[in-house]
XYZ file of N, CA and C in Angstrom:
411
model
N 0.820 -1.097 -0.054
C -0.003 -0.169 0.070
C 0.714 1.415 -0.101
N 0.379 2.293 -0.514
C 1.096 3.474 -1.029
C 0.498 4.549 0.176
N 1.018 5.527 0.202
C 0.437 6.783 0.819
C 0.629 8.004 0.145
N -0.478 8.844 0.196
C -0.464 9.950 -0.430
C -1.108 11.299 0.127
N -1.037 12.396 -0.416
C -1.594 13.658 0.178
C -2.089 14.340 -1.056
N -3.371 14.700 -0.934
C -4.301 15.511 -2.108
C -4.528 16.959 -1.396
N -4.370 18.007 -2.177
C -4.619 19.277 -1.669
C -5.869 19.810 -2.430
N -6.807 20.559 -1.503
C -7.926 21.249 -2.202
C -7.951 22.616 -1.351
N -8.366 23.647 -2.116
C -8.885 24.838 -1.422
C -10.380 24.521 -0.829
N -10.434 24.944 0.524
C -11.784 24.604 1.238
C -12.989 25.360 0.411
N -12.782 26.394 -0.351
C -13.785 27.023 -1.037
C -14.126 26.342 -2.197
N -13.256 25.406 -2.815
C -13.657 24.643 -4.182
C -14.250 23.243 -3.469
N -13.431 22.705 -2.847
C -14.047 21.150 -2.320
C -13.278 21.076 -0.971
N -13.993 21.199 0.237
C -13.628 21.224 1.465
C -13.841 19.673 2.131
N -13.127 19.493 3.264
C -13.272 18.139 4.092
C -14.504 17.782 4.203
N -15.502 18.976 4.827
C -16.961 18.722 4.899
C -17.755 18.416 3.768
N -17.166 18.728 2.542
C -17.872 18.248 1.321
C -17.390 16.932 1.069
N -16.293 16.429 1.313
C -15.837 15.082 1.125
C -16.511 14.015 2.197
N -16.753 14.547 3.269
C -17.514 13.799 4.407
C -19.059 13.599 3.831
N -19.483 14.438 3.183
C -20.955 14.449 2.769
C -21.059 13.518 1.619
N -20.207 12.854 0.966
C -20.634 11.897 0.016
C -19.987 10.502 0.233
N -20.346 9.449 -0.396
C -19.908 8.234 -0.265
C -18.429 8.153 -0.716
N -18.288 8.561 -2.118
C -17.118 8.701 -2.737
C -17.112 9.870 -3.748
N -16.070 10.278 -4.045
C -15.921 11.354 -4.908
C -14.760 11.377 -5.891
N -15.020 11.677 -7.252
C -14.013 11.787 -8.064
C -12.802 12.715 -7.783
N -11.659 12.489 -7.780
C -10.706 13.661 -7.650
C -10.412 14.471 -8.864
N -10.824 15.583 -9.286
C -10.969 16.036 -10.585
C -10.224 17.239 -10.481
N -9.982 17.926 -11.582
C -9.424 19.077 -12.067
C -7.957 19.194 -11.873
N -7.211 18.085 -11.813
C -5.888 18.018 -11.700
C -5.344 17.693 -13.051
N -4.506 18.878 -13.528
C -3.900 19.102 -14.831
C -2.575 19.130 -14.739
N -1.746 19.298 -13.621
C -0.359 19.215 -13.538
C 0.013 17.675 -13.801
N 1.071 17.583 -14.890
C 1.528 16.420 -15.136
C 2.114 15.520 -14.114
N 2.940 16.168 -13.164
C 3.597 15.524 -12.153
C 2.358 14.869 -11.110
N 1.439 15.721 -10.794
C 0.323 15.270 -10.108
C -0.405 14.127 -10.822
N -0.621 14.328 -12.150
C -1.207 13.238 -12.807
C -0.482 11.815 -12.693
N 0.724 11.896 -12.759
C 1.549 10.888 -12.649
C 1.487 10.065 -11.348
N 1.323 10.914 -10.127
C 0.957 10.498 -9.115
C -0.225 9.832 -8.876
N -1.271 10.340 -9.479
C -2.773 9.867 -9.494
C -2.439 8.503 -10.232
N -1.841 8.372 -11.393
C -1.963 7.059 -12.060
C -1.060 5.780 -11.129
N -0.506 6.328 -10.273
C 0.266 5.107 -9.326
C -0.808 4.901 -8.218
N -1.615 5.730 -7.982
C -2.624 5.426 -6.811
C -3.409 3.991 -7.018
N -3.897 3.160 -6.169
C -4.432 1.890 -6.164
C -5.423 1.968 -5.141
N -6.320 1.237 -5.301
C -7.458 1.032 -4.535
C -7.077 0.407 -2.953
N -7.302 1.232 -1.908
C -6.971 1.043 -0.465
C -5.680 1.854 -0.110
N -5.234 2.470 -1.022
C -4.089 3.532 -0.608
C -4.732 4.566 0.324
N -4.099 4.930 1.370
C -4.387 6.016 2.309
C -3.919 7.188 1.841
N -4.815 8.303 1.923
C -4.655 9.630 1.358
C -4.851 10.526 2.270
N -4.108 11.429 2.774
C -4.298 12.808 3.550
C -4.954 13.907 2.774
N -6.071 14.411 3.330
C -6.823 15.654 2.835
C -6.255 16.777 3.478
N -5.630 17.465 2.477
C -5.030 18.884 3.014
C -5.767 19.882 2.606
N -6.295 20.978 3.400
C -6.743 22.097 2.990
C -5.822 23.179 2.792
N -5.688 23.683 1.518
C -4.607 24.768 1.134
C -5.196 26.028 1.381
N -4.565 27.107 0.927
C -5.047 28.482 1.134
C -4.549 28.958 2.572
N -5.601 29.785 3.160
C -5.356 30.206 4.575
C -5.161 29.254 5.490
N -5.706 28.141 5.427
C -5.795 27.170 6.326
C -4.723 26.199 6.624
N -4.036 25.755 5.566
C -2.979 25.122 5.358
C -2.677 23.958 6.229
N -3.538 22.970 6.308
C -3.605 21.836 7.170
C -4.076 20.581 6.767
N -3.458 19.523 7.334
C -4.015 18.181 7.050
C -5.221 18.171 7.970
N -6.408 17.766 7.279
C -7.704 17.762 8.183
C -8.589 16.391 8.338
N -7.956 15.475 7.320
C -8.643 14.333 7.402
C -7.888 13.298 6.688
N -8.570 12.052 6.725
C -7.873 10.852 6.005
C -8.918 10.136 5.034
N -8.632 10.008 3.747
C -9.242 9.461 2.834
C -8.752 8.033 2.200
N -9.352 7.367 1.490
C -8.820 5.984 0.930
C -9.219 5.996 -0.317
N -8.363 5.621 -1.181
C -8.625 5.475 -2.781
C -9.648 4.275 -2.670
N -10.978 4.722 -3.363
C -11.927 3.557 -3.540
C -12.031 3.090 -5.057
N -11.575 3.863 -5.962
C -11.619 3.484 -7.423
C -10.177 3.903 -8.027
N -9.621 3.061 -8.289
C -8.117 3.329 -9.048
C -8.439 4.289 -10.269
N -7.203 4.549 -10.765
C -7.110 5.776 -11.921
C -8.023 5.146 -13.177
N -8.678 6.090 -13.677
C -9.432 5.852 -14.606
C -9.545 7.070 -15.510
N -10.090 6.976 -16.887
C -9.792 8.171 -17.885
C -10.989 9.383 -17.431
N -10.535 10.662 -17.381
C -11.328 11.812 -16.926
C -12.276 12.091 -17.999
N -13.583 11.743 -18.001
C -14.614 11.988 -18.925
C -14.474 13.345 -19.357
N -13.982 14.520 -18.613
C -14.309 15.831 -19.229
C -13.020 16.132 -20.464
N -12.184 15.126 -20.201
C -10.882 15.203 -21.059
C -10.890 14.558 -22.379
N -11.061 15.402 -23.417
C -11.296 14.810 -24.718
C -10.154 14.306 -25.408
N -8.649 14.904 -24.819
C -7.388 14.390 -25.220
C -7.004 13.016 -24.756
N -7.666 12.601 -23.508
C -7.307 11.121 -23.145
C -6.123 11.153 -22.190
N -5.578 12.532 -21.886
C -4.257 12.594 -21.211
C -4.441 12.453 -19.669
N -5.664 12.868 -19.161
C -5.685 13.080 -17.839
C -6.755 11.988 -17.214
N -6.329 11.662 -15.685
C -7.182 10.505 -15.330
C -7.673 11.187 -13.968
N -8.602 10.178 -13.279
C -9.325 10.620 -11.951
C -9.025 9.405 -11.248
N -9.218 9.404 -9.840
C -9.436 8.530 -8.840
C -10.532 8.738 -8.048
N -11.130 7.951 -7.612
C -12.381 8.227 -6.457
C -11.832 8.071 -5.184
N -12.236 8.963 -4.239
C -11.626 9.003 -2.924
C -13.058 8.873 -1.814
N -12.859 7.926 -0.871
C -13.863 8.023 0.347
C -13.029 8.590 1.337
N -13.878 9.381 2.192
C -13.501 9.672 3.636
C -13.378 8.701 4.574
N -12.469 8.739 5.351
C -12.311 7.711 6.317
C -12.533 8.225 7.862
N -11.653 9.331 8.019
C -11.681 9.906 9.498
C -11.335 11.334 9.316
N -11.840 12.056 10.173
C -11.542 13.479 10.303
C -10.286 13.384 11.308
N -9.355 14.152 11.154
C -8.216 14.212 12.085
C -8.400 14.864 13.293
N -8.389 14.294 14.369
C -8.711 14.949 15.696
C -8.010 16.077 16.003
N -6.650 16.003 15.468
C -5.827 17.268 15.573
C -5.271 17.724 14.226
N -6.079 18.691 13.438
C -5.376 19.037 12.217
C -3.882 19.327 12.470
N -2.995 18.919 11.256
C -1.659 19.326 11.340
C -1.397 20.213 10.418
N -1.031 21.411 10.918
C -0.730 22.733 9.917
C 0.703 22.508 9.276
N 0.901 23.248 8.245
C 2.158 23.251 7.437
C 3.170 23.653 8.375
N 2.906 24.651 9.267
C 3.983 25.221 10.122
C 4.661 24.048 11.020
N 3.681 23.091 11.441
C 4.060 21.998 12.437
C 4.666 21.013 11.723
N 4.342 20.646 10.444
C 5.196 19.925 9.429
C 6.539 20.337 9.174
N 6.678 21.836 8.873
C 7.840 22.200 8.687
C 8.827 22.124 9.900
N 8.250 22.374 11.051
C 9.075 22.180 12.114
C 9.550 20.783 12.598
N 9.123 19.866 12.002
C 9.577 18.477 12.234
C 10.868 18.093 11.139
N 11.904 17.709 11.828
C 13.066 17.664 11.182
C 13.091 16.334 10.114
N 12.161 15.404 10.655
C 11.745 14.079 10.102
C 10.975 14.320 8.588
N 10.555 15.424 8.626
C 9.363 15.855 7.682
C 9.937 16.618 6.508
N 11.184 17.098 6.676
C 11.817 18.191 5.898
C 11.726 17.957 4.425
N 11.863 16.808 4.039
C 11.991 16.301 2.670
C 10.741 15.993 1.842
N 9.639 15.884 2.932
C 8.536 15.576 1.933
C 8.018 16.564 0.902
N 7.343 16.165 -0.124
C 6.828 17.106 -1.241
C 5.909 18.144 -0.797
N 5.252 17.997 0.289
C 4.463 19.172 0.832
C 5.425 20.476 1.115
N 6.602 20.142 1.714
C 7.579 21.241 2.014
C 8.609 21.613 0.650
N 8.766 20.545 -0.109
C 9.887 20.806 -1.207
C 9.031 21.411 -2.283
N 7.676 20.940 -2.588
C 6.965 20.968 -3.593
C 5.669 21.650 -3.402
N 5.578 22.800 -2.889
C 4.462 23.403 -2.145
C 3.243 23.320 -2.825
N 3.230 23.626 -4.213
C 2.217 23.869 -5.312
C 1.810 22.576 -5.829
N 2.394 21.427 -5.764
C 1.966 20.201 -6.189
C 0.696 19.717 -5.455
N -0.433 19.191 -6.403
C -1.655 19.087 -5.559
C -1.978 17.627 -5.338
N -1.116 16.759 -5.756
C -1.349 15.333 -5.308
C 0.225 14.835 -5.167
N 0.597 14.277 -3.997
C 1.954 13.726 -3.813
C 2.021 12.561 -3.079
N 3.129 11.822 -3.373
C 3.192 10.649 -2.583
C 4.090 10.848 -1.195
N 3.757 10.197 -0.170
C 4.287 10.356 1.220
C 4.937 8.999 1.485
N 6.158 8.969 2.005
C 6.969 7.595 2.710
C 6.086 7.230 3.752
N 6.140 5.982 3.966
C 5.521 5.174 5.122
C 5.875 5.865 6.311
N 7.238 6.270 6.520
C 7.657 6.797 7.894
C 6.959 8.101 7.990
N 7.107 9.115 6.844
C 6.279 10.430 6.790
C 4.795 10.242 7.055
N 4.146 9.195 6.625
C 2.843 9.399 6.653
C 2.783 8.653 8.209
N 3.159 7.702 8.816
C 2.933 7.392 10.119
C 3.200 8.451 11.063
N 4.434 9.429 10.837
C 4.707 10.589 11.699
C 3.427 11.454 11.646
N 2.818 11.754 10.679
C 1.870 12.792 10.400
C 0.754 12.188 11.074
N 0.322 10.895 10.860
C -0.846 10.255 11.436
C -0.812 10.261 12.916
N 0.257 10.175 13.552
C 0.566 10.583 15.133
C 0.346 11.786 15.442
N 0.643 12.716 14.676
C 0.525 14.202 14.979
C -0.731 14.410 15.047
N -1.572 13.829 14.150
C -3.187 14.257 13.784
C -3.992 13.452 14.675
N -3.424 12.622 15.395
C -4.143 11.477 16.353
C -4.873 10.552 15.483
N -4.482 10.200 14.336
C -5.124 9.186 13.420
C -4.658 7.891 13.519
N -3.766 7.720 14.361
C -2.924 6.488 14.466
C -3.562 5.585 15.713
N -4.751 5.981 16.264
C -5.171 5.561 17.337
C -6.437 4.589 17.180
């Protein structure tokens, strides 16, 4: 199983929106590196849900419910979607500042490539953030 982080502006699609549906296509991703990451996602992978913008915090945990499939809104056939299901709200949201303060997390893509909207996380980084968020209990 792999681990991921996806980012969304709360005004576009929030954690509350994600909680309100059984599963939801993760759409609108047009960056080729983010698309490459989405193509590597598999059913059952864990995904942190990160609010970008002013909040800048991991607020929940999702799971990949449907693996990569063609984006029906893309006539070129270059882009894909995955469907995500909300698993659990983070008891303690983890802010970007808190992540940057952790030496063990200095090399994660959220710190190094802050504009990337879909990114992989190592198991060690995922476990550390899970503990920080209270999601490991």
